[in-house]
Short mmCIF file of C-alpha atoms and ligand atoms in Angstrom, two decimals:
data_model
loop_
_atom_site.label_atom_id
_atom_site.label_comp_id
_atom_site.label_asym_id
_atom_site.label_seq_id
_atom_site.Cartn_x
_atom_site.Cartn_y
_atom_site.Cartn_z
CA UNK A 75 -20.67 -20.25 11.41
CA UNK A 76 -19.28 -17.67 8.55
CA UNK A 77 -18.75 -18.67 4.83
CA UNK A 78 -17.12 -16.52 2.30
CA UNK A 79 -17.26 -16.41 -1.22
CA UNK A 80 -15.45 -15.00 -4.03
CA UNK A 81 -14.15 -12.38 -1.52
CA UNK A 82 -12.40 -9.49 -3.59
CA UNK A 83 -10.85 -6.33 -2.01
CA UNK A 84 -9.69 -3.05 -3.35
CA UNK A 85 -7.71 -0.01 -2.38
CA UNK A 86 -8.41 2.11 -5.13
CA UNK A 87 -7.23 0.83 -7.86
CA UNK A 88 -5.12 -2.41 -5.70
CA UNK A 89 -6.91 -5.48 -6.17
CA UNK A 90 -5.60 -6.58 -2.78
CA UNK A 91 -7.84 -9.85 -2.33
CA UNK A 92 -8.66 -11.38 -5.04
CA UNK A 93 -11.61 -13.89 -5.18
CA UNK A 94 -10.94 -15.97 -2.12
CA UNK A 95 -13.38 -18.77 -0.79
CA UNK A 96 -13.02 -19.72 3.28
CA UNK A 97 -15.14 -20.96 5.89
CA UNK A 98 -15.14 -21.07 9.95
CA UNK A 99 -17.39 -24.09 10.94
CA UNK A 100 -18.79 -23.60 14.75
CA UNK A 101 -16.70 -24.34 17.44
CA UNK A 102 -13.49 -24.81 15.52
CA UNK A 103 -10.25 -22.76 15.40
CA UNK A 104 -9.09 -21.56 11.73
CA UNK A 105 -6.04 -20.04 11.20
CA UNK A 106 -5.56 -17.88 7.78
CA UNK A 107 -1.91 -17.97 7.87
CA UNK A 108 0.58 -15.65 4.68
CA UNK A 109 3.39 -13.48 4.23
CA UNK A 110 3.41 -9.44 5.05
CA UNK A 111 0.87 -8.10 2.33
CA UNK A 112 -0.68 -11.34 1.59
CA UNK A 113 -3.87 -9.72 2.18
CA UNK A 114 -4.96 -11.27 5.69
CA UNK A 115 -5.50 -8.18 7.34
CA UNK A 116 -7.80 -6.88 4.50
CA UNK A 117 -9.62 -9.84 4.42
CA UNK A 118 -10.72 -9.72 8.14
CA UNK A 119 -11.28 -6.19 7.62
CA UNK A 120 -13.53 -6.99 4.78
CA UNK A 121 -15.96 -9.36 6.51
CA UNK A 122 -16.33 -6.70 9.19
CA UNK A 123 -17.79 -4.37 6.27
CA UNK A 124 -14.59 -1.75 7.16
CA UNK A 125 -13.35 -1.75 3.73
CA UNK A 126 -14.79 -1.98 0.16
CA UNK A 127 -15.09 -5.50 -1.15
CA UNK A 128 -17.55 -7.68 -3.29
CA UNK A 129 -18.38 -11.24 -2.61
CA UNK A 130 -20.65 -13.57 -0.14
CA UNK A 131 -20.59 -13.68 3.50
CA UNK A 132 -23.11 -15.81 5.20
CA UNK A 133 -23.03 -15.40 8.81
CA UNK A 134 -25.20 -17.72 11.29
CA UNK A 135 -27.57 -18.61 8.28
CA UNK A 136 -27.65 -14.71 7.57
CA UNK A 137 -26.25 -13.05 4.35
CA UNK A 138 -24.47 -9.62 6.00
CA UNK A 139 -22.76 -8.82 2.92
CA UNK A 140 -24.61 -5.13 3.25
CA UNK A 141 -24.87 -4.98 7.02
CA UNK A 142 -22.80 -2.02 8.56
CA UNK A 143 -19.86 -2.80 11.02
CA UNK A 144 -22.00 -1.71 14.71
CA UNK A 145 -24.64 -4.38 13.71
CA UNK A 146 -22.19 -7.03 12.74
CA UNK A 147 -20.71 -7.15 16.28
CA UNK A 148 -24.21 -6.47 17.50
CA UNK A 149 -24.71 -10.16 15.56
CA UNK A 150 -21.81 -11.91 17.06
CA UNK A 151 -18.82 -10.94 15.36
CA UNK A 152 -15.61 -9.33 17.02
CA UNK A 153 -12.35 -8.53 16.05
CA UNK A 154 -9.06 -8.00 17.83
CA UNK A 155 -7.19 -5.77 15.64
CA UNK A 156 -3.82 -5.87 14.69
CA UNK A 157 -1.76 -3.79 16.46
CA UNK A 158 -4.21 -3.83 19.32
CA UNK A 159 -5.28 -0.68 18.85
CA UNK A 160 -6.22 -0.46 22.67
CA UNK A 161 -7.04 3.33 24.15
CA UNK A 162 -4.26 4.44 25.10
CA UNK A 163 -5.75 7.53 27.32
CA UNK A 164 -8.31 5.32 28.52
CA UNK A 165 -7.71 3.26 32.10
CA UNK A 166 -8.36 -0.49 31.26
CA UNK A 167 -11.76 -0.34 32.89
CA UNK A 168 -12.99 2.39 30.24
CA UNK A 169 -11.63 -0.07 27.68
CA UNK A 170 -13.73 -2.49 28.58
CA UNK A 171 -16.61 -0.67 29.05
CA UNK A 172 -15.94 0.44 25.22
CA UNK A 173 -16.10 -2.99 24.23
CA UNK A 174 -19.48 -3.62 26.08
CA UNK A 175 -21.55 -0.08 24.01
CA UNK A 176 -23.89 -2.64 22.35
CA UNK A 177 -24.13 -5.01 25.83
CA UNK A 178 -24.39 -2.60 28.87
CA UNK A 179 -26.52 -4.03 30.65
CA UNK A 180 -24.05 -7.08 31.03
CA UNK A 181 -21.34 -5.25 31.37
CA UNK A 182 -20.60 -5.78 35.31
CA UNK A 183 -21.02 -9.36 34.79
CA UNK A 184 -18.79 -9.40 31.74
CA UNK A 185 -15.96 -7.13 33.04
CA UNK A 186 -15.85 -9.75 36.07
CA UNK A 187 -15.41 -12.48 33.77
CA UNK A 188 -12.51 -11.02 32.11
CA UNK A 189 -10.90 -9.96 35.59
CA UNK A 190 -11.14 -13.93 35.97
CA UNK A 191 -9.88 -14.64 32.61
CA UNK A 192 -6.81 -12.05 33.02
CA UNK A 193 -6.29 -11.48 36.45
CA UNK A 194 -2.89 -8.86 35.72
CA UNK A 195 -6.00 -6.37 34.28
CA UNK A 196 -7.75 -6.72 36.93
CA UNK A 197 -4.77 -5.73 39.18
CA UNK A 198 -4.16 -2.67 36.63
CA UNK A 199 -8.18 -1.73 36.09
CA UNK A 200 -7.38 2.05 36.89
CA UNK A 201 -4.31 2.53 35.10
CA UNK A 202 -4.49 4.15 31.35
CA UNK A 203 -3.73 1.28 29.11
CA UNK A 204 -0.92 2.92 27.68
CA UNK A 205 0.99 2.20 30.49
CA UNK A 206 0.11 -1.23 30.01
CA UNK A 207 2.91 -3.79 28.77
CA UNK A 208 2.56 -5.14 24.90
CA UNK A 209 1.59 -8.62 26.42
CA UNK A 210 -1.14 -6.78 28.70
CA UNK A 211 -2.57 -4.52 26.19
CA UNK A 212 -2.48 -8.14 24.05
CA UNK A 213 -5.32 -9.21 27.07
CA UNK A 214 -7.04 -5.88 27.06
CA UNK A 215 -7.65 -5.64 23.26
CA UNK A 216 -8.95 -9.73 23.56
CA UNK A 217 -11.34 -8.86 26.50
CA UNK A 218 -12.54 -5.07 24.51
CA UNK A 219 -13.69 -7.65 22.21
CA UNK A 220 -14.94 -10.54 24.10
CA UNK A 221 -17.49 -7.47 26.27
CA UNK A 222 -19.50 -7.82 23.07
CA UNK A 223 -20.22 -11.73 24.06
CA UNK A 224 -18.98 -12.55 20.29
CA UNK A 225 -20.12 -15.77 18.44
CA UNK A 226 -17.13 -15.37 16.08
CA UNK A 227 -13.59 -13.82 17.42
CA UNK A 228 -10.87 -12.93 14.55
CA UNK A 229 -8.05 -12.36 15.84
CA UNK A 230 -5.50 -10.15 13.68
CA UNK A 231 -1.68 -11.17 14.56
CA UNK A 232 -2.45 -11.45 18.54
CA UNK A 233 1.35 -13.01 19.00
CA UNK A 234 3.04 -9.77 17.06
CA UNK A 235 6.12 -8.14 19.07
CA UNK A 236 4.95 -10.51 22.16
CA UNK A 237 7.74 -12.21 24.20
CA UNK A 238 7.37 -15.87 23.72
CA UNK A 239 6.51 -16.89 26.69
CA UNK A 240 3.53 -14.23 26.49
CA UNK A 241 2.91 -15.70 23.39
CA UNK A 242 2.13 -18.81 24.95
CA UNK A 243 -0.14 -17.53 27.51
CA UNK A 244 -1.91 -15.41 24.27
CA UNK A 245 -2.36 -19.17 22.76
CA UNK A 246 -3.30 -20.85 25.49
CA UNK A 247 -6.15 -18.22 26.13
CA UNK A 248 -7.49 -18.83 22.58
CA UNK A 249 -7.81 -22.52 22.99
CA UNK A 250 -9.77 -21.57 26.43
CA UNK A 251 -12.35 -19.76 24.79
CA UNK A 252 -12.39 -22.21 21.73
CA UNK A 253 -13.71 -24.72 24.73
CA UNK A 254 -15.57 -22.00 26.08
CA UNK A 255 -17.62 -22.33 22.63
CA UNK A 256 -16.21 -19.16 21.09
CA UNK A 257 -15.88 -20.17 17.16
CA UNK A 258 -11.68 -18.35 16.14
CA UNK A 259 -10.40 -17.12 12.98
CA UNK A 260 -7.13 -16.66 13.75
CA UNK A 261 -4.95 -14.41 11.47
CA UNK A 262 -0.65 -15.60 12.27
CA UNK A 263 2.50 -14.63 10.95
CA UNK A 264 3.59 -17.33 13.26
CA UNK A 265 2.05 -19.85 11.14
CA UNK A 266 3.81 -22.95 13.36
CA UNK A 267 1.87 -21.74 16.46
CA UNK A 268 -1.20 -21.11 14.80
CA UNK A 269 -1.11 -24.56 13.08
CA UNK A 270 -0.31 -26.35 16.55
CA UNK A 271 -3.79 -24.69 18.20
CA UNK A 272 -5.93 -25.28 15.14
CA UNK A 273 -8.25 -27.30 13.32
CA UNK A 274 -8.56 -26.06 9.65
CA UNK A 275 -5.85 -23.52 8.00
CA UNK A 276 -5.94 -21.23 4.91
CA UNK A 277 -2.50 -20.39 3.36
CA UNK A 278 -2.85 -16.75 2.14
CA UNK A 279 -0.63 -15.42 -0.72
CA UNK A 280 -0.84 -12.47 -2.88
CA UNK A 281 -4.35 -11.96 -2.01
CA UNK A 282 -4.90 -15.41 -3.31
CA UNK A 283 -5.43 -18.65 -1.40
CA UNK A 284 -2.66 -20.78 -2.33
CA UNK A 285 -3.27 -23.80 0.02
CA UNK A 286 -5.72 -24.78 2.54
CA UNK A 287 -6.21 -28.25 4.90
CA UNK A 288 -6.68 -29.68 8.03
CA UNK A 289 -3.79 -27.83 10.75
CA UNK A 290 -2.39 -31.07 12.11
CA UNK A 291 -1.67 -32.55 8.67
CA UNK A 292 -0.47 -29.25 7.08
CA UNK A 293 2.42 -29.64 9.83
CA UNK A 294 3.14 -33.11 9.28
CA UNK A 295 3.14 -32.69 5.79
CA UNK A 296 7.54 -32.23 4.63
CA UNK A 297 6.76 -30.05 1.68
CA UNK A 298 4.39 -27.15 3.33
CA UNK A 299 6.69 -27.06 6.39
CA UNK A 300 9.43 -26.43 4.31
CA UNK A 301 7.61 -24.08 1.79
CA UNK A 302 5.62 -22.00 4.40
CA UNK A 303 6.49 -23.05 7.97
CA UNK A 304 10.08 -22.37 7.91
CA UNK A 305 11.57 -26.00 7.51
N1 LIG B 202 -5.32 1.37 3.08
C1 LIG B 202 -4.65 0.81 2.09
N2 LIG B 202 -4.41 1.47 0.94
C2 LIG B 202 -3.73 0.90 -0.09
N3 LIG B 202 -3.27 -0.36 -0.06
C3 LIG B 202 -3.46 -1.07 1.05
C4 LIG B 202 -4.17 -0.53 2.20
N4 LIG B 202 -4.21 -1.48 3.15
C5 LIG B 202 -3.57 -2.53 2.64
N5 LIG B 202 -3.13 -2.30 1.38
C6 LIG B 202 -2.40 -3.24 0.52
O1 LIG B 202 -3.13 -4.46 0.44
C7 LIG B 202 -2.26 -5.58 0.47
C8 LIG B 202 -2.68 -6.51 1.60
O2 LIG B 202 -2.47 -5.85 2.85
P1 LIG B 202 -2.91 -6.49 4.23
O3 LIG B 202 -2.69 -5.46 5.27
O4 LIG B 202 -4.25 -7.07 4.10
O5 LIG B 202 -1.83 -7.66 4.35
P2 LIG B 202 -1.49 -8.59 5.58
O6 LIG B 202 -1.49 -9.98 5.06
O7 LIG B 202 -2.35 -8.30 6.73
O8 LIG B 202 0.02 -8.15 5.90
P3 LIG B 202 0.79 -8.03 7.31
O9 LIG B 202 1.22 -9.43 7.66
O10 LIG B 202 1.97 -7.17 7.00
O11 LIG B 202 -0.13 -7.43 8.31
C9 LIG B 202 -0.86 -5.01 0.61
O12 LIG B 202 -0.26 -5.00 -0.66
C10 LIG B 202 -1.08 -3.62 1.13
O13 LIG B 202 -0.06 -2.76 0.69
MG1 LIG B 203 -2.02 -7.57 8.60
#
């Protein structure tokens, strides 16, 4: 689905990525899993064409390396951001009509689907989403980005400053549209969760990748659950 090569990017003069090598196949769940600063957020960032980089990104078949951001997610790829990042002075129906701009002529159909998926948005559809609890502005900022019918959802921290029992339900969603066909790259903090609900995980550190492997053995393995999964 999305390969990337030799990813750099810079702030300035801040090398904050620095050469990295990844890949999402179709279908699967990938977790890119670091510290705070280890460069995850930049590197999402970067394959979305929002900040300056250099490198490789094949996409479906397709290099996008120069494509601009509106035509990315016109091609399939979504992000929820960190921070969710919803609209605050916007009721949670606007929201979602946000997320459908490149797709309005599914957008009823689409909107309905997400009522489904989250029915506590449907109930609040014509309240601003600022009133909206951290767990339900979670669902809003996933279904702003699923209106664009993505091929590839990143998600950027989705369980930050969520209860755990909403984190749970946050989880749970993104193995429902894994087996909905809907190809992840999950960025986590909460590298033990993201492990548990994936197939293939990068360990980001210092804008370097400093281990990478398949989820389930990562967490069996004594040495990486010590070293980044917290014993
Ligand atoms: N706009 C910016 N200007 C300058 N430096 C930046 C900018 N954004 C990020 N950085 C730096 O780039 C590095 C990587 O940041 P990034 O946000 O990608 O990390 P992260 O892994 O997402 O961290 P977190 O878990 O805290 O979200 C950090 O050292 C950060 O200070
Ligand atoms: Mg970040």
């Amino acid at each position: 689905m999305i390969s990337v090569k030799d990813l750099h990017v810079y702030y300035g003069l801040i090398e904050a990525v620095k050469g990295i090598d990844f890949k999402v196949d179709e279908g699967k769940i990938v977790s890119l899993i670091g510290s705070n600063g280890a460069g995850k957020t930049s590197t999402l960032e970067a394959v979305l064409n929002s900040v300056k980089r250099s490198g490789e990104i094949i996409f479906s078949g397709y290099d996008i390396v120069n494509h601009k951001t509106h035509s990315l997610v016109q091609r399939g790829l979504a992000l929820v951001p960190e921070g969710r990042r919803v609209f605050i002075n916007l009721t949670v129906e606007d929201n979602l009509r946000m997320g459908a701009f490149n797709n309005d002529e599914n957008y009823a159909r689409l909107r309905d689907a997400m009522y489904k998926l989250f029915p506590r948005i449907k109930e609040k559809r014509n309240q601003m989403a600022g009133t909206l609890s951290g767990g339900e502005q979670q669902m809003l900022a996933i279904s702003r980005a699923l209106m664009s019918e993505p091929k590839l959802l990143m998600l950027d921290e989705p369980s930050l400053g969520l209860a755990p029992k909403i984190v749970g339900e946050v989880f749970e969603t993104i193995v429902k549209l894994k087996e909905e066909g809907i190809t992840i790259l999950l960025v986590e903090q909460n590298a033990f969760a993201a492990l548990k609900i994936s197939d293939y995980a990068y360990v980001l550190e210092n804008g370097k990748i400093a281990m990478e492997g398949i989820a389930s053995q990562m967490i069996g393995d004594d040495e990486i659950r010590k070293k980044y999964l917290g014993g």
